[in-house]
Short mmCIF file of C-alpha atoms and ligand atoms in Angstrom, two decimals:
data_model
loop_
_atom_site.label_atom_id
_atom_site.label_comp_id
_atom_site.label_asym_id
_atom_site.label_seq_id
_atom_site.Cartn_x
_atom_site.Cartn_y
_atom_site.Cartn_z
CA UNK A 15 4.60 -14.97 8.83
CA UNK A 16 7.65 -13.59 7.27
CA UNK A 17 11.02 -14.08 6.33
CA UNK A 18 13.23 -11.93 8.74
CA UNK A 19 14.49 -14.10 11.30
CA UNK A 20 17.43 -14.91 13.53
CA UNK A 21 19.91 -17.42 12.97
CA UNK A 22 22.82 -17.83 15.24
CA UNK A 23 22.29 -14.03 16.84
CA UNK A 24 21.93 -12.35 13.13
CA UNK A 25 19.20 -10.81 11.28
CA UNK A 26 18.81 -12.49 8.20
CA UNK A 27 16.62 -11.59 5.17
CA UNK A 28 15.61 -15.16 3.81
CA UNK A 29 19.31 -16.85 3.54
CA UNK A 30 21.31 -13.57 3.40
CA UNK A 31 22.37 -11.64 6.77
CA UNK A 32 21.23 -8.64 7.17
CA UNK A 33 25.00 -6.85 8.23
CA UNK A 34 25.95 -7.61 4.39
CA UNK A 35 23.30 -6.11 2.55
CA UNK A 36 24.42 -2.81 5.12
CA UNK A 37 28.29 -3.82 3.92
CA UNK A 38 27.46 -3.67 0.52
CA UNK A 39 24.44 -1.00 -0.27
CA UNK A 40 24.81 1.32 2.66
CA UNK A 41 22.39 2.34 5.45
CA UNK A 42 19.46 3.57 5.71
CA UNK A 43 17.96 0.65 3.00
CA UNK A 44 14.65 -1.01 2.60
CA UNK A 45 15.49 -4.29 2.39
CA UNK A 46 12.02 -6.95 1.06
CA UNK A 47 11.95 -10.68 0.87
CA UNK A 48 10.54 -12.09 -2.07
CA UNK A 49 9.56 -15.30 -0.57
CA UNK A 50 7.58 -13.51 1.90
CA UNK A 51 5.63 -11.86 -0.84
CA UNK A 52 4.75 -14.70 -3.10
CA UNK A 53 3.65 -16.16 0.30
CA UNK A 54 1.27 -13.68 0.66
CA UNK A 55 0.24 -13.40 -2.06
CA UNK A 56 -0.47 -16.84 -2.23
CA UNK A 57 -2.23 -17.15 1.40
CA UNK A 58 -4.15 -13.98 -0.30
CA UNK A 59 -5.55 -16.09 -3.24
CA UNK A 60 -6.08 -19.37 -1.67
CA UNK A 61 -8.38 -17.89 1.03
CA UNK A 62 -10.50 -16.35 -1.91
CA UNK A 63 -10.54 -19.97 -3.65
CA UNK A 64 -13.86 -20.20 -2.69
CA UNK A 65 -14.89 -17.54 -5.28
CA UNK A 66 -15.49 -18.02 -8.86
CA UNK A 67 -12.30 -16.48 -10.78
CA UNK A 68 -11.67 -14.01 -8.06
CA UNK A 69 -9.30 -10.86 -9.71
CA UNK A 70 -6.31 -9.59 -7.70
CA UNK A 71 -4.68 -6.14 -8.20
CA UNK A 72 -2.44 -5.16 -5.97
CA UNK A 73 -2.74 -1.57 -4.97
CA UNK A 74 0.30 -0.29 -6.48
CA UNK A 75 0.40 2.57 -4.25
CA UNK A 76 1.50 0.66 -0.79
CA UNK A 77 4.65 -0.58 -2.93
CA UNK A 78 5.10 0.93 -6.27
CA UNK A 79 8.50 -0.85 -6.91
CA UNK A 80 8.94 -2.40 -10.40
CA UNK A 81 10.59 -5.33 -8.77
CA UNK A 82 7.92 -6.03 -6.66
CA UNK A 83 5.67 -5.42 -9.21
CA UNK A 84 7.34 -8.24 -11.26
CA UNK A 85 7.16 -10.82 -8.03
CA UNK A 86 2.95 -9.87 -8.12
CA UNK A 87 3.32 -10.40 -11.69
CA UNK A 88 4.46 -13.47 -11.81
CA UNK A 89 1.76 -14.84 -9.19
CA UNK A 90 -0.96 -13.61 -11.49
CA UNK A 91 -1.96 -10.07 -9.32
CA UNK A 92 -2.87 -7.20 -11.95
CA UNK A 93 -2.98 -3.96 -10.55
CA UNK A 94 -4.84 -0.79 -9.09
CA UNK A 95 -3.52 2.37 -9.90
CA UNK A 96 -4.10 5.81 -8.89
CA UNK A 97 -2.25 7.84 -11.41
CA UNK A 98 -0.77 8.08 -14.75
CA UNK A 99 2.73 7.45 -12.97
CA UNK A 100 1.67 3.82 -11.58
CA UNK A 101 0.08 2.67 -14.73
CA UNK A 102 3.15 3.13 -16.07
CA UNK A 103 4.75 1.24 -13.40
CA UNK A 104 1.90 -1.77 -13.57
CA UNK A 105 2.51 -1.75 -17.77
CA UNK A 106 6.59 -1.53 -16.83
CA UNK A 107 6.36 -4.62 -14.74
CA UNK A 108 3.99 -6.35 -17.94
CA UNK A 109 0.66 -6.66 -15.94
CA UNK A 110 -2.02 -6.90 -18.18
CA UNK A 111 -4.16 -4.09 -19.42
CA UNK A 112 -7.13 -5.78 -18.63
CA UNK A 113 -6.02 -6.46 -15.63
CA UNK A 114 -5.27 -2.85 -14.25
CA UNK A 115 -8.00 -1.45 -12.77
CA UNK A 116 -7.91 3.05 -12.38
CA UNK A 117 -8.62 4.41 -8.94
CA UNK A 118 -8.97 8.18 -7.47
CA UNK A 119 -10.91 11.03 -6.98
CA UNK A 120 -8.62 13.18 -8.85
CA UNK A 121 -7.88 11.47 -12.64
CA UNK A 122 -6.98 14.52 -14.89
CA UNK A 123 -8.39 14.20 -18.55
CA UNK A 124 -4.29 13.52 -19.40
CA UNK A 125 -4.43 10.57 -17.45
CA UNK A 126 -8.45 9.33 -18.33
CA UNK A 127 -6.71 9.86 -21.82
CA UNK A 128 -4.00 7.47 -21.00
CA UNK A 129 -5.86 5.20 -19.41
CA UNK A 130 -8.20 4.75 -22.53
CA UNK A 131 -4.74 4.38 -24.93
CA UNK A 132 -3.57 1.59 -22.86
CA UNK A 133 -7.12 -0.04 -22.87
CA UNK A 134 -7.14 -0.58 -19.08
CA UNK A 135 -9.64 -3.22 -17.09
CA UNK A 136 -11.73 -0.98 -15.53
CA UNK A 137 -11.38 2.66 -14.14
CA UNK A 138 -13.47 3.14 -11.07
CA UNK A 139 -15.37 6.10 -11.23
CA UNK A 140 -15.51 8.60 -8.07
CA UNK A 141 -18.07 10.87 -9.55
CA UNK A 142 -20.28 11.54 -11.57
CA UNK A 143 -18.50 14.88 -13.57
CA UNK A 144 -15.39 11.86 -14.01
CA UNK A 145 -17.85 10.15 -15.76
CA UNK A 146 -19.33 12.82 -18.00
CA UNK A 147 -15.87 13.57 -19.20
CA UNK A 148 -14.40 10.39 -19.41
CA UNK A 149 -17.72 9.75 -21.62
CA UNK A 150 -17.08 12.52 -24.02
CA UNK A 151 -13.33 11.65 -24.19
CA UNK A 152 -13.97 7.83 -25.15
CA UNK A 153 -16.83 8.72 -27.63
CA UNK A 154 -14.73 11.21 -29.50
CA UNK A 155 -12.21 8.20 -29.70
CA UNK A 156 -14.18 5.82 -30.84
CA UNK A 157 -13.74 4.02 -27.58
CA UNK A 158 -15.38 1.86 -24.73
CA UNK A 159 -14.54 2.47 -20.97
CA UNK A 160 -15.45 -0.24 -18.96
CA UNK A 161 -15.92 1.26 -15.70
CA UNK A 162 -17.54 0.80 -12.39
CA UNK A 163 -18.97 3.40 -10.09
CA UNK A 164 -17.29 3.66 -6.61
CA UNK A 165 -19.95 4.26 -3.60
CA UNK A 166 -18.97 5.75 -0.63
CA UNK A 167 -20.78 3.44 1.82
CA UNK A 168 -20.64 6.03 4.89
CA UNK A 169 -19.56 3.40 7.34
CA UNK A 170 -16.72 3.58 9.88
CA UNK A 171 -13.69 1.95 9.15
CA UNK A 172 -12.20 2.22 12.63
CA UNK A 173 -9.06 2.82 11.61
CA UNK A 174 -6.64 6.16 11.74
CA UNK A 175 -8.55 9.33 10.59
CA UNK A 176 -6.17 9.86 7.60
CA UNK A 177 -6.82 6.49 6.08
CA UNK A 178 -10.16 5.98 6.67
CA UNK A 179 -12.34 6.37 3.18
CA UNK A 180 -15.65 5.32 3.29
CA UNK A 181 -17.53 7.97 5.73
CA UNK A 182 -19.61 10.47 4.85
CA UNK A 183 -17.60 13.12 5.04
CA UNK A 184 -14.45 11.33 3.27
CA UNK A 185 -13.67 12.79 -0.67
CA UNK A 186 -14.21 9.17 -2.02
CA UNK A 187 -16.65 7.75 -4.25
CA UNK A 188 -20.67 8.87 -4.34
CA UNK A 189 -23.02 8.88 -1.71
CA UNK A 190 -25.35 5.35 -1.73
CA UNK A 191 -28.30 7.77 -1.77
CA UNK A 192 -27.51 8.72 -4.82
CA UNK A 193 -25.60 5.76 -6.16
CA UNK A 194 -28.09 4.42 -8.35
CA UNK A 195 -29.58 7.71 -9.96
CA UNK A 196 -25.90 8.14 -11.19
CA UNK A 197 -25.15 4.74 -11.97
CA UNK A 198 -28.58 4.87 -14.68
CA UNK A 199 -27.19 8.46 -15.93
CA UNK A 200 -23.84 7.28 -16.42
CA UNK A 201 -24.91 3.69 -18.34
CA UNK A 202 -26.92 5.64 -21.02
CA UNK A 203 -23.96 7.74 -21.88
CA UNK A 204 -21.91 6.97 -24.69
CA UNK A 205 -17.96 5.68 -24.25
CA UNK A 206 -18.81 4.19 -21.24
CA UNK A 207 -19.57 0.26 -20.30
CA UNK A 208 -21.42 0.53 -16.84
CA UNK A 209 -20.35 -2.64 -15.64
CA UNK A 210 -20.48 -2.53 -11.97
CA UNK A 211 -19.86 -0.90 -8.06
CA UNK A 212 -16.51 -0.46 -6.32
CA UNK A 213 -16.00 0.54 -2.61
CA UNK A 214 -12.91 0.89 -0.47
CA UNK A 215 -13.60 1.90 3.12
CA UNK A 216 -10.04 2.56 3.91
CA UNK A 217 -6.35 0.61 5.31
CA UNK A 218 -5.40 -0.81 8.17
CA UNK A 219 -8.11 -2.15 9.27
CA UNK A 220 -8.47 -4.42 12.05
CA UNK A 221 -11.83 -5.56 12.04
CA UNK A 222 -14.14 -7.20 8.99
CA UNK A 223 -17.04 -5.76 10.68
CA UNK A 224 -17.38 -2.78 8.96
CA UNK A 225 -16.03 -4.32 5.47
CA UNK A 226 -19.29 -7.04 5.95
CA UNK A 227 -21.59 -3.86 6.27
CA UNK A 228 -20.01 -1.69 3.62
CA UNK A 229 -20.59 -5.55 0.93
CA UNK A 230 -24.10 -5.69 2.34
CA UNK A 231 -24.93 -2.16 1.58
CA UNK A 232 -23.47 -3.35 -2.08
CA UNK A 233 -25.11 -6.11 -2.73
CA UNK A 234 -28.05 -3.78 -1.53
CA UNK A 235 -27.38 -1.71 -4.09
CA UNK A 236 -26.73 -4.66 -6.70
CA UNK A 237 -30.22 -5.34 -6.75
CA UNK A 238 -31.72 -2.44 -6.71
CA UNK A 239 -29.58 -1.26 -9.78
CA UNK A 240 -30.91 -4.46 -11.19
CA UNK A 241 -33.99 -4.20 -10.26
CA UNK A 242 -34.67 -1.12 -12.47
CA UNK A 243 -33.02 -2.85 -15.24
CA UNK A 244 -29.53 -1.71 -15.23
CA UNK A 245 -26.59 -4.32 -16.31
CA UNK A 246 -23.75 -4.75 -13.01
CA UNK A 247 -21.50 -7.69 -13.44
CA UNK A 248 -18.88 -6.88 -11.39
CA UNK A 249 -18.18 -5.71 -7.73
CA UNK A 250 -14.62 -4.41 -6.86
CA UNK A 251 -14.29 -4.81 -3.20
CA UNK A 252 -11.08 -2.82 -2.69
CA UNK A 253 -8.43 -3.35 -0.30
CA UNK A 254 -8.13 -2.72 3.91
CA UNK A 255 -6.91 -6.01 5.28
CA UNK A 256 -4.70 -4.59 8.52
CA UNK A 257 -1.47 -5.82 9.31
CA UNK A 258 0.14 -6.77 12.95
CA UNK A 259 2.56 -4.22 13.36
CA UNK A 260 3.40 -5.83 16.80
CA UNK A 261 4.34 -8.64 17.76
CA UNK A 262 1.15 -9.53 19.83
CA UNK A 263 -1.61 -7.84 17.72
CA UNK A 264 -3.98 -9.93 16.25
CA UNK A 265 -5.66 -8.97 12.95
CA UNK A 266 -8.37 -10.95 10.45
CA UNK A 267 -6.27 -13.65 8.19
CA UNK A 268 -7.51 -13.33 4.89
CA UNK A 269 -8.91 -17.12 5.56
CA UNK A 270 -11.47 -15.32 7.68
CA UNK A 271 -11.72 -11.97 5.20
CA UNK A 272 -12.56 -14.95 2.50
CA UNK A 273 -14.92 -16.74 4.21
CA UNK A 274 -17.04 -13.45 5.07
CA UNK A 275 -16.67 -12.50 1.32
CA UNK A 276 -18.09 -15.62 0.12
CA UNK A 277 -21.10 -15.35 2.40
CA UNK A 278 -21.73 -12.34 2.08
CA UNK A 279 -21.60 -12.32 -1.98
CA UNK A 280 -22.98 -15.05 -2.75
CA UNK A 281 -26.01 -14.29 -4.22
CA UNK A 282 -24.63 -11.74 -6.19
CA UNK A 283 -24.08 -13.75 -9.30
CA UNK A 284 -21.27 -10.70 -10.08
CA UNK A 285 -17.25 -10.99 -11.20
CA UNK A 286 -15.47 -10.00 -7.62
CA UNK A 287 -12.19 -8.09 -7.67
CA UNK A 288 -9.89 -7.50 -5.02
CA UNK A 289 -7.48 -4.42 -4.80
CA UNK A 290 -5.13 -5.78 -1.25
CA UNK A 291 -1.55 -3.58 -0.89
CA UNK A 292 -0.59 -3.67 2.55
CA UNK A 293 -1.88 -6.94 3.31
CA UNK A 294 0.71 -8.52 0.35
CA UNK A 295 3.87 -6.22 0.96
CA UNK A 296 3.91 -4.97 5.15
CA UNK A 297 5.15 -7.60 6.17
CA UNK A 298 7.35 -8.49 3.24
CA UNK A 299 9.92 -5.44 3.93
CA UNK A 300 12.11 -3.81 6.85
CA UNK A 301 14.13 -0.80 6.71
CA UNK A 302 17.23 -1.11 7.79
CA UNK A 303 19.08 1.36 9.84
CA UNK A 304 22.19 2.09 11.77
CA UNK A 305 22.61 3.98 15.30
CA UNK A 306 24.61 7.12 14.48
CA UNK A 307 24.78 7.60 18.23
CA UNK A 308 23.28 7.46 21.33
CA UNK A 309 22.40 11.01 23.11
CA UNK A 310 21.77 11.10 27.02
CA UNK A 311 20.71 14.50 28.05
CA UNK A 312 19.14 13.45 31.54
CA UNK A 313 18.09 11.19 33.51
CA UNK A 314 15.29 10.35 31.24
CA UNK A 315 15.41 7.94 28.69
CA UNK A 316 18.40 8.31 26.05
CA UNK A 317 17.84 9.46 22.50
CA UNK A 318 18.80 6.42 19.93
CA UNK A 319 19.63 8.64 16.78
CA UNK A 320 19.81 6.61 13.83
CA UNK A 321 20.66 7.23 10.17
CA UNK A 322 16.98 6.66 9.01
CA UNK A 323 14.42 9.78 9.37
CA UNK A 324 10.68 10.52 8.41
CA UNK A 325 11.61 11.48 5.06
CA UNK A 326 12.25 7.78 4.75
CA UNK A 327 9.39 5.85 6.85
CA UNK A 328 6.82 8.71 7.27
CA UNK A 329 4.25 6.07 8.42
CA UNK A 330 5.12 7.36 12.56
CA UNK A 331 5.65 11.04 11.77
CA UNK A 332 2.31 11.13 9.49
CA UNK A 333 0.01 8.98 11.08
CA UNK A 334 1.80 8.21 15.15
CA UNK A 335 2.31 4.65 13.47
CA UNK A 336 4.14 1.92 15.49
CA UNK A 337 6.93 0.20 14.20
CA UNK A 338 8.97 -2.76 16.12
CA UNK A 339 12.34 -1.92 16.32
CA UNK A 340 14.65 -4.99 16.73
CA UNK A 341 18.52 -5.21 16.95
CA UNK A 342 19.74 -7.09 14.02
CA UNK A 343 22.61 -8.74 16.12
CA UNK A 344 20.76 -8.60 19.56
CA UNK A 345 22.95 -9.05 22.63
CA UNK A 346 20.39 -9.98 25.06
CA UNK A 347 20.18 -6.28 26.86
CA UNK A 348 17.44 -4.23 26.61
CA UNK A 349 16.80 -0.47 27.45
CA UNK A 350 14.15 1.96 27.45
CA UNK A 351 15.05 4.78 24.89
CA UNK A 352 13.70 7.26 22.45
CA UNK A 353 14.26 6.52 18.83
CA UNK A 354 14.84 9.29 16.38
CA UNK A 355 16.14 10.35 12.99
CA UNK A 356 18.59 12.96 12.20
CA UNK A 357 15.86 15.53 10.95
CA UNK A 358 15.48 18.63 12.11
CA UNK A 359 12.20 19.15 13.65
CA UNK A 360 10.32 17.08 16.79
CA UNK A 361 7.90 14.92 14.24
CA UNK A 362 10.84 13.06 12.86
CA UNK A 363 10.41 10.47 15.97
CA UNK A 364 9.58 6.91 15.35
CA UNK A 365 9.53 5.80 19.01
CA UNK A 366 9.55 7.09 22.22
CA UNK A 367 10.33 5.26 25.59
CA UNK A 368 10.22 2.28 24.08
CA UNK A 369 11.25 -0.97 25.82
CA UNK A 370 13.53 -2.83 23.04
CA UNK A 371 16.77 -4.13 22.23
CA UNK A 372 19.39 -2.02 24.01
CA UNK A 373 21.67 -0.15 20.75
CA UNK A 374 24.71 1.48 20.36
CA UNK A 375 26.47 3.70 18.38
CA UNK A 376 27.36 1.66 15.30
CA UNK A 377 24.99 -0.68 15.77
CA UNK A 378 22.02 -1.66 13.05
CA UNK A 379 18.43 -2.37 13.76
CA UNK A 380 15.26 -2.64 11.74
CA UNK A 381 11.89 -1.10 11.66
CA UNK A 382 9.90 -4.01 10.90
CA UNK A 383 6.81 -4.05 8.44
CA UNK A 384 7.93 -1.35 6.52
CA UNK A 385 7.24 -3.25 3.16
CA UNK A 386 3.69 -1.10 2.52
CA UNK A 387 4.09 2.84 2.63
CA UNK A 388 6.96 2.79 3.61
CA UNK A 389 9.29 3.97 0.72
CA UNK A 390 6.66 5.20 -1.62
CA UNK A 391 5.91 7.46 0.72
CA UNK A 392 9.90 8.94 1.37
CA UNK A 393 10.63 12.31 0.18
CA UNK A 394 14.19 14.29 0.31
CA UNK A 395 13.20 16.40 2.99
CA UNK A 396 16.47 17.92 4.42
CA UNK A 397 18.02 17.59 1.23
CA UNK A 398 18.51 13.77 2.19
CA UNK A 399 18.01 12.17 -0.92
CA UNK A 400 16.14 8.52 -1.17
CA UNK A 401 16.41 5.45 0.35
CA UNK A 402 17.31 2.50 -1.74
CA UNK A 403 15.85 -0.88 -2.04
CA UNK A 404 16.90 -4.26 -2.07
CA UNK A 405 14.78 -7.42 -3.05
CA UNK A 406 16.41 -10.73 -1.49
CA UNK A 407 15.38 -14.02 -2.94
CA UNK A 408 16.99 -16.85 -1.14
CA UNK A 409 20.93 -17.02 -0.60
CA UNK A 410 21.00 -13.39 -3.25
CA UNK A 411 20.07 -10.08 -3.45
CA UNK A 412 19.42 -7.31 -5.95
CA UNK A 413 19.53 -3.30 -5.00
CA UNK A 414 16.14 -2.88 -6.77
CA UNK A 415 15.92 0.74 -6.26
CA UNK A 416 19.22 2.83 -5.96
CA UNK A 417 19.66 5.54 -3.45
CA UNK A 418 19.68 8.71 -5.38
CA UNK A 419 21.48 11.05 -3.36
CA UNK A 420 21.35 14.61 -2.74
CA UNK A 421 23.18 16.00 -5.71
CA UNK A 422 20.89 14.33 -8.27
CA UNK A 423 17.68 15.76 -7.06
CA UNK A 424 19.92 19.10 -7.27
CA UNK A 425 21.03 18.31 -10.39
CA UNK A 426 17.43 18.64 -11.50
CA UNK A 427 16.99 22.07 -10.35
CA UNK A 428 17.57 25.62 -11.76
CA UNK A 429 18.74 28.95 -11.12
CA UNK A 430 17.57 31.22 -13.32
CA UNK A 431 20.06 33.61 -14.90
CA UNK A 432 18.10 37.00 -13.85
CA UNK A 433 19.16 35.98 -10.26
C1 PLP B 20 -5.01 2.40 -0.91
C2 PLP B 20 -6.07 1.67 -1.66
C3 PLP B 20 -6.12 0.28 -1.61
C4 PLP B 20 -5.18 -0.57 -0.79
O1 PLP B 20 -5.42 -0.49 0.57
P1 PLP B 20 -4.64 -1.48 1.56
O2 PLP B 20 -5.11 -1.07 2.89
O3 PLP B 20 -3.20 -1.24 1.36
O4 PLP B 20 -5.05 -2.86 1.21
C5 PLP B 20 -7.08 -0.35 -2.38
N1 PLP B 20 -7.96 0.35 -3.13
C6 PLP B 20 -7.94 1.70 -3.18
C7 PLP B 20 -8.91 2.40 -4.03
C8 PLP B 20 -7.00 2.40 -2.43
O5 PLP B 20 -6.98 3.73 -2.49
#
């Protein structure tokens, strides 16, 4: 459910029509509805109500902006982080230390450091060498880490190869095997609180199959970590819930996510946290576009060229990732055609003989659920500078991210006076 709908033939965004936020800020934009987050957010919670004191932190990652940030904020979500850069963010937007949690394979000691200075929840551990050194850093401070050890599970996600984390073979976390041998090591270091076990199996996924596997191989673990008289109070389930990215796919609700959770956990006697990203913000943005022109070479089908490009919404060009396109004023007519951006190499595609609304030069059209990954992933590849953002709440709107064009990120660079 989400808040981009028709009314008389028009797009709108909640109460404001789509062809004026284009008017006024330009195409291509990423345009989210605020409504649509709190409402997921909400949905999110309530179908964890089962839970005692369940903690929320929205994976910063899927949607790093500081506007959205604020809406989560405001509905009581703290925050997982996976560098330096988005605890800033989750601080910027006044989530709660405490309620920041620090993922990633890859902390450097600069950001362990800062992590420690801001006095952050919990940082989830992905090895044992991040543990030594965190260890030495927080002793030599004076300090306490409260952390939690992320186990790689080694189960199938069944989702796309590049966002899949919780096989074998996958960088993340420490193998179960040897899960609890590091788990004792780690608690009888100084600096650090042992406090629990973290897992995220990967995104998009479309099944809770292999989530229910990866929690029973935790609450495996759980006991045995108990068992030889090690302290765990908390479990940090991670993130994963897939989105429908068409119209007609059906993925878990979080109603059913919650119900497995609470089955499966409840003998833990632990303090659950949740890290969800796309699951909050997909569905809560669309990019909005406009056909620069329409290109028949053949008899085949034509070429829709429109101003948006990979560099903005990667999602198709990195992973082959379906987005609907829709018309924003539709006229009825569909065509068959091949949607692309203006960038110069065959990757830059986002749909190919595709049945949709028929376009025109001129015209605009969406990509829908383009609210997760979507501009946190854009880049200025071709020198195109970034895509802005707009939050809409109700009957107004605020450009929440500005486009920075070209010449800025130019601005930034140098030529050094020996050339
Ligand atoms: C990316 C990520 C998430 C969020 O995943 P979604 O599929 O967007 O819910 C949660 N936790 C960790 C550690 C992640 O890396």
């Amino acid at each position: 459910m989400n808040h981009f709908e028709l009314r008389d033939g028009v797009l709108y965004a909640e109460d404001v029509p789509l062809p004026y936020i284009a008017a006024e800020v330009g195409t291509p934009v990423y345009v989210y509805s605020r409504a649509t987050l709190v409402r997921h957010a909400r949905v999110f919670r309530e179908a964890l109500s089962g839970l005692n004191k369940p903690h929320i932190a929205f994976a910063v990652k899927s949607n790093p902006n500081l506007a959205v940030l604020k809406v989560l904020q405001k509905e009581g979500f703290g925050a997982d982080v996976v560098s330096g850069g988005e605890l800033v963010r989750a601080l910027a937007a006044d989530m709660a230390p405490q309620d920041i949690v620090f993922s990633g394979v890859g902390k450097t000691r600069a950001e362990l450091v800062q992590g420690l200075e801001a006095d952050i929840g919990q940082f989830n551990l992905e090895s044992e060498e991040e543990g030594h050194e965190l260890s030495a850093i927080a002793a030599a401070q004076g300090k306490v880490a409260r952390c939690a050890l992320r186990v790689n599970p080694d189960v199938d996600a069944r989702t796309h190869e590049k966002i899949s984390t919780g096989k074998a073979e996958n960088k993340f976390g420490v193998p179960m095997s040897r899960a609890g041998e590091i788990y004792a090591a780690l608690a009888a270091l100084p600096g650090l609180d042992m406090r629990g076990i973290a897992v995220h199996i990967g995104s998009q996924l479309s099944s809770l199959e292999p989530l229910e596997t990866a929690f029973e191989k935790v609450g495996a673990l759980i006991a045995e970590l108990r068992s030889a008289g090690l302290k765990v109070t908390h479990a940090d389930l991670g993130g994963g819930l897939g989105v429908p990215y068409k119209a007609d796919e059906v993925m878990p609700t979080p109603a059913d996510y919650g119900a497995m959770v609470a089955r499966v956990t409840k003998h833990w006697d632990v303090a659950l946290s949740f890290e969800p990203g796309r699951v909050i913000a997909g569905n809560a943005g669309v990019l909005l576009t406009r056909v620069i022109r329409v290109k028949r070479s053949s008899n085949a089908s034509p070429f829709v060229v429109v101003d948006a490009a990979m560099n903005d919404l990667a999602r198709p060009a990195m992973y082959g990732a379906w987005h609907d396109i829709d018309a924003v004023v539709p006229n009825g007519a569909r065509h068959i055609a091949h949607v692309v951006g203006p960038i110069c190499e065959t990757g830059d595609t986002f749909a190919m003989n595709r049945e949709m609304d028929a376009l025109q030069a001129g015209d605009l059209a969406v990509f829908r659920t383009a609210g997760a990954y979507g501009a946190t992933m854009a880049s200025s590849y071709n020198s195109r500078g970034f895509v802005p953002e707009v939050l809409v709440d109700g009957d107004r709107f605020a450009v929440v991210a500005d486009r920075l064009p070209a010449a800025d990120i130019m601005a930034a660079e140098r030529v050094p006076d020996w050339l």
